[in-house]
PDB file of C-alpha atoms in Angstrom:
ATOM      1  CA  MET A  23      -0.032  -0.037   0.069  1.00 48.00           C
ATOM      2  CA  SER A  24       1.669   3.290  -1.139  1.00 60.00           C
ATOM      3  CA  GLN A  25       1.228   6.133   1.340  1.00 76.00           C
ATOM      4  CA  SER A  26       0.280   9.636   0.152  1.00 82.00           C
ATOM      5  CA  PHE A  27       1.021  13.057   1.498  1.00 84.00           C
ATOM      6  CA  LYS A  28      -0.808  16.299   1.340  1.00 87.00           C
ATOM      7  CA  VAL A  29       1.716  19.281   1.262  1.00 88.00           C
ATOM      8  CA  ASN A  30       0.641  22.713   1.903  1.00 89.00           C
ATOM      9  CA  VAL A  31       2.996  25.557   0.722  1.00 90.00           C
ATOM     10  CA  ASN A  32       2.721  29.016   2.221  1.00 91.00           C
ATOM     11  CA  SER A  33      -0.754  28.254   3.625  1.00 87.00           C
ATOM     12  CA  SER A  34      -1.970  28.832   0.047  1.00 89.00           C
ATOM     13  CA  PHE A  35      -1.164  25.982  -2.213  1.00 90.00           C
ATOM     14  CA  ASP A  36      -1.964  22.233  -1.644  1.00 88.00           C
ATOM     15  CA  PHE A  37      -0.348  19.334  -3.486  1.00 87.00           C
ATOM     16  CA  ASP A  38      -1.037  15.628  -3.239  1.00 88.00           C
ATOM     17  CA  ILE A  39       2.281  13.588  -3.466  1.00 86.00           C
ATOM     18  CA  SER A  40       2.437   9.813  -3.429  1.00 85.00           C
ATOM     19  CA  GLU A  41       5.330   7.897  -1.832  1.00 81.00           C
ATOM     20  CA  THR A  42       6.277   6.690  -5.349  1.00 83.00           C
ATOM     21  CA  GLU A  43       6.474  10.186  -6.709  1.00 83.00           C
ATOM     22  CA  SER A  44       8.649  11.306  -3.835  1.00 79.00           C
ATOM     23  CA  SER A  45      10.986   8.343  -4.197  1.00 78.00           C
ATOM     24  CA  GLN A  46      11.396   9.031  -7.864  1.00 81.00           C
ATOM     25  CA  LEU A  47      12.618  12.746  -7.211  1.00 83.00           C
ATOM     26  CA  ASN A  48      15.955  13.228  -8.829  1.00 90.00           C
ATOM     27  CA  SER A  49      17.799  14.723  -5.833  1.00 90.00           C
ATOM     28  CA  ILE A  50      21.417  14.793  -4.629  1.00 91.00           C
ATOM     29  CA  LYS A  51      22.281  15.680  -1.056  1.00 91.00           C
ATOM     30  CA  THR A  52      25.179  18.344  -1.215  1.00 93.00           C
ATOM     31  CA  SER A  53      25.370  19.018   2.495  1.00 92.00           C
ATOM     32  CA  ALA A  54      23.647  18.359   5.758  1.00 89.00           C
ATOM     33  CA  ASN A  55      20.443  20.329   4.763  1.00 90.00           C
ATOM     34  CA  GLU A  56      21.083  21.211   1.127  1.00 93.00           C
ATOM     35  CA  HIS A  57      20.143  19.284  -2.053  1.00 92.00           C
ATOM     36  CA  HIS A  58      20.423  19.597  -5.784  1.00 93.00           C
ATOM     37  CA  VAL A  59      17.139  18.805  -7.490  1.00 91.00           C
ATOM     38  CA  LEU A  60      16.389  18.170 -11.209  1.00 90.00           C
ATOM     39  CA  HIS A  61      12.751  18.435 -12.119  1.00 85.00           C
ATOM     40  CA  GLU A  62      11.395  18.595 -15.739  1.00 85.00           C
ATOM     41  CA  ASN A  63      14.858  19.579 -17.052  1.00 87.00           C
ATOM     42  CA  SER A  64      15.232  22.376 -14.659  1.00 89.00           C
ATOM     43  CA  SER A  65      17.839  22.492 -11.874  1.00 91.00           C
ATOM     44  CA  TYR A  66      17.050  23.670  -8.335  1.00 92.00           C
ATOM     45  CA  LYS A  67      19.232  24.369  -5.265  1.00 93.00           C
ATOM     46  CA  THR A  68      17.204  23.565  -2.052  1.00 93.00           C
ATOM     47  CA  GLU A  69      18.134  24.250   1.594  1.00 93.00           C
ATOM     48  CA  ILE A  70      16.058  23.372   4.691  1.00 92.00           C
ATOM     49  CA  THR A  71      16.332  26.433   6.754  1.00 93.00           C
ATOM     50  CA  ARG A  72      14.045  25.508   9.660  1.00 92.00           C
ATOM     51  CA  SER A  73      12.278  22.305  10.626  1.00 88.00           C
ATOM     52  CA  ASP A  74       9.756  21.051  13.286  1.00 87.00           C
ATOM     53  CA  PHE A  75       9.592  17.340  12.882  1.00 80.00           C
ATOM     54  CA  ASN A  76       6.793  17.038  15.493  1.00 80.00           C
ATOM     55  CA  LYS A  77       4.522  19.357  13.600  1.00 82.00           C
ATOM     56  CA  LYS A  78       5.932  18.470  10.311  1.00 87.00           C
ATOM     57  CA  GLU A  79       6.491  22.004   9.380  1.00 90.00           C
ATOM     58  CA  PHE A  80       9.620  23.077   7.443  1.00 92.00           C
ATOM     59  CA  GLN A  81      10.937  26.181   5.818  1.00 94.00           C
ATOM     60  CA  VAL A  82      12.730  25.402   2.653  1.00 93.00           C
ATOM     61  CA  LYS A  83      14.713  27.804   0.410  1.00 94.00           C
ATOM     62  CA  VAL A  84      14.553  27.012  -3.359  1.00 92.00           C
ATOM     63  CA  ASN A  85      16.802  29.065  -5.590  1.00 91.00           C
ATOM     64  CA  ASN A  86      16.803  31.769  -2.883  1.00 87.00           C
ATOM     65  CA  ASN A  87      13.050  31.863  -2.594  1.00 92.00           C
ATOM     66  CA  THR A  88      11.719  30.787   0.962  1.00 93.00           C
ATOM     67  CA  TYR A  89       8.635  28.500   1.191  1.00 93.00           C
ATOM     68  CA  ASN A  90       6.867  27.402   4.461  1.00 94.00           C
ATOM     69  CA  ILE A  91       5.759  23.720   4.027  1.00 92.00           C
ATOM     70  CA  ASN A  92       3.359  21.700   6.147  1.00 90.00           C
ATOM     71  CA  ILE A  93       3.102  17.920   5.480  1.00 87.00           C
ATOM     72  CA  ILE A  94       0.027  15.940   6.365  1.00 84.00           C
ATOM     73  CA  ASN A  95      -0.143  12.127   5.983  1.00 81.00           C
ATOM     74  CA  GLU A  96      -3.155   9.913   5.927  1.00 80.00           C
ATOM     75  CA  LEU A  97      -3.145   9.407   9.758  1.00 79.00           C
ATOM     76  CA  ASP A  98      -3.226  13.275  10.252  1.00 77.00           C
ATOM     77  CA  SER A  99      -6.071  13.554   7.807  1.00 74.00           C
ATOM     78  CA  LEU A 100      -8.065  10.693   9.501  1.00 76.00           C
ATOM     79  CA  ILE A 101      -7.563  12.339  12.908  1.00 74.00           C
ATOM     80  CA  LYS A 102      -8.753  15.680  11.643  1.00 72.00           C
ATOM     81  CA  GLU A 103     -11.835  14.040   9.905  1.00 74.00           C
ATOM     82  CA  MET A 104     -12.770  12.278  13.210  1.00 74.00           C
ATOM     83  CA  GLY A 105     -12.746  15.742  14.948  1.00 65.00           C
ATOM     84  CA  PHE A 106      -9.741  15.232  17.005  1.00 66.00           C
ATOM     85  CA  GLU A 107      -6.610  17.424  17.344  1.00 60.00           C
ATOM     86  CA  ILE A 108      -3.326  15.932  18.368  1.00 53.00           C
ATOM     87  CA  GLY A 109      -2.478  17.063  21.792  1.00 51.00           C
ATOM     88  CA  SER A 110      -5.683  19.266  22.190  1.00 51.00           C
ATOM     89  CA  SER A 111      -6.736  17.800  25.581  1.00 47.00           C
ATOM     90  CA  LYS A 112      -3.178  17.360  26.791  1.00 55.00           C
ATOM     91  CA  ILE A 113      -1.849  20.032  29.196  1.00 72.00           C
ATOM     92  CA  VAL A 114       1.832  20.483  28.683  1.00 82.00           C
ATOM     93  CA  ASN A 115       3.682  21.547  31.882  1.00 88.00           C
ATOM     94  CA  ASP A 116       7.161  21.166  30.523  1.00 92.00           C
ATOM     95  CA  ILE A 117       9.276  21.187  27.491  1.00 92.00           C
ATOM     96  CA  LYS A 118      11.940  18.456  27.020  1.00 93.00           C
ATOM     97  CA  ALA A 119      14.501  18.162  24.341  1.00 93.00           C
ATOM     98  CA  PRO A 120      13.143  16.342  21.308  1.00 91.00           C
ATOM     99  CA  MET A 121      16.714  15.175  20.359  1.00 92.00           C
ATOM    100  CA  PRO A 122      20.139  15.533  21.611  1.00 94.00           C
ATOM    101  CA  GLY A 123      21.667  18.938  20.671  1.00 94.00           C
ATOM    102  CA  LEU A 124      23.087  22.354  21.684  1.00 95.00           C
ATOM    103  CA  ILE A 125      21.212  25.303  23.116  1.00 95.00           C
ATOM    104  CA  LEU A 126      21.876  28.317  20.886  1.00 95.00           C
ATOM    105  CA  GLU A 127      19.363  30.780  22.051  1.00 95.00           C
ATOM    106  CA  ILE A 128      16.913  31.180  24.992  1.00 95.00           C
ATOM    107  CA  ASN A 129      14.199  33.680  24.297  1.00 95.00           C
ATOM    108  CA  VAL A 130      12.255  33.672  27.601  1.00 95.00           C
ATOM    109  CA  LYS A 131      12.967  34.348  31.359  1.00 94.00           C
ATOM    110  CA  ASN A 132      11.618  33.004  34.623  1.00 94.00           C
ATOM    111  CA  GLY A 133       8.107  34.475  35.420  1.00 94.00           C
ATOM    112  CA  GLN A 134       7.649  35.623  31.833  1.00 94.00           C
ATOM    113  CA  GLU A 135       4.166  35.134  30.308  1.00 94.00           C
ATOM    114  CA  VAL A 136       3.995  33.412  26.981  1.00 93.00           C
ATOM    115  CA  SER A 137       1.439  32.836  24.369  1.00 91.00           C
ATOM    116  CA  GLU A 138       0.941  29.614  22.300  1.00 88.00           C
ATOM    117  CA  ASN A 139       3.509  29.366  19.458  1.00 90.00           C
ATOM    118  CA  ASP A 140       5.878  31.996  21.034  1.00 92.00           C
ATOM    119  CA  THR A 141       9.561  31.032  20.383  1.00 93.00           C
ATOM    120  CA  LEU A 142      11.058  29.582  23.689  1.00 94.00           C
ATOM    121  CA  LEU A 143      14.546  28.523  22.605  1.00 95.00           C
ATOM    122  CA  ILE A 144      16.549  27.325  19.645  1.00 94.00           C
ATOM    123  CA  LEU A 145      18.078  23.923  19.800  1.00 94.00           C
ATOM    124  CA  GLU A 146      20.894  22.928  17.214  1.00 94.00           C
ATOM    125  CA  ALA A 147      20.816  19.377  16.269  1.00 90.00           C
ATOM    126  CA  MET A 148      22.586  17.763  13.374  1.00 86.00           C
ATOM    127  CA  LYS A 149      23.729  21.227  12.173  1.00 86.00           C
ATOM    128  CA  MET A 150      20.107  22.334  11.909  1.00 91.00           C
ATOM    129  CA  GLU A 151      18.399  25.040  14.090  1.00 92.00           C
ATOM    130  CA  ASN A 152      15.116  23.778  15.595  1.00 92.00           C
ATOM    131  CA  VAL A 153      12.920  26.433  17.057  1.00 93.00           C
ATOM    132  CA  LEU A 154      10.977  25.095  20.072  1.00 93.00           C
ATOM    133  CA  THR A 155       7.796  27.122  20.628  1.00 92.00           C
ATOM    134  CA  SER A 156       5.277  27.267  23.465  1.00 91.00           C
ATOM    135  CA  PRO A 157       2.598  24.540  23.247  1.00 89.00           C
ATOM    136  CA  ARG A 158       0.154  26.882  25.206  1.00 88.00           C
ATOM    137  CA  ASP A 159      -0.401  30.084  26.924  1.00 90.00           C
ATOM    138  CA  GLY A 160       1.227  30.129  30.356  1.00 91.00           C
ATOM    139  CA  VAL A 161       4.033  31.524  32.684  1.00 93.00           C
ATOM    140  CA  ILE A 162       7.540  30.143  32.662  1.00 94.00           C
ATOM    141  CA  LYS A 163       8.141  28.599  36.071  1.00 95.00           C
ATOM    142  CA  SER A 164      11.848  27.601  35.466  1.00 94.00           C
ATOM    143  CA  ILE A 165      14.495  27.285  32.821  1.00 95.00           C
ATOM    144  CA  SER A 166      16.812  24.318  33.350  1.00 95.00           C
ATOM    145  CA  VAL A 167      19.489  25.062  30.708  1.00 95.00           C
ATOM    146  CA  GLU A 168      21.673  27.830  29.621  1.00 95.00           C
ATOM    147  CA  ILE A 169      22.972  29.035  26.315  1.00 95.00           C
ATOM    148  CA  GLY A 170      25.780  26.724  25.126  1.00 95.00           C
ATOM    149  CA  ASP A 171      24.530  23.644  27.209  1.00 95.00           C
ATOM    150  CA  ALA A 172      24.626  20.332  25.371  1.00 95.00           C
ATOM    151  CA  VAL A 173      21.480  18.390  26.026  1.00 95.00           C
ATOM    152  CA  GLU A 174      20.162  14.860  25.703  1.00 95.00           C
ATOM    153  CA  LYS A 175      16.975  13.660  24.293  1.00 93.00           C
ATOM    154  CA  ASN A 176      14.146  14.051  26.827  1.00 93.00           C
ATOM    155  CA  GLN A 177      16.213  16.336  29.150  1.00 95.00           C
ATOM    156  CA  LEU A 178      14.024  18.913  30.904  1.00 94.00           C
ATOM    157  CA  LEU A 179      14.429  22.357  29.347  1.00 95.00           C
ATOM    158  CA  ILE A 180      11.602  24.567  30.540  1.00 95.00           C
ATOM    159  CA  GLU A 181       8.810  24.181  33.126  1.00 94.00           C
ATOM    160  CA  PHE A 182       5.430  26.041  33.090  1.00 93.00           C
ATOM    161  CA  GLU A 183       3.470  27.169  36.182  1.00 89.00           C
TER     162      GLU A 183
END
């Protein structure tokens, strides 16, 4: 059974891409987050400039034009059809490192009020900057890391009140 994906670009354009189509893409990896792509006799230089694997959101630069991309698979579509939102009923009281990495930037302080999707910190992993955002509105209770700290997967980073 071939899986298909819905790809939304810049919140404006929707594409359906099959697993077969994506595997036939003529792409060569040129660095950790850059690729050279040939499509319909045209050459493209691509770079993944930001990624959030949990939300399946990426920012990709193609020949110096930046695109915001959201990928939705069949399971995501089914969950949405059923009226559920992933994590909608879950109260998140802490932020843990999704992967091992290095803390590059901390954008909040203890006691600061934050809104959902505010940038909390930037974690570098595999030479890519990952922006960790607030999952909800709240107040920062404590910050367990400092800029320059190396963190392990699931290590506590920030707690909410």
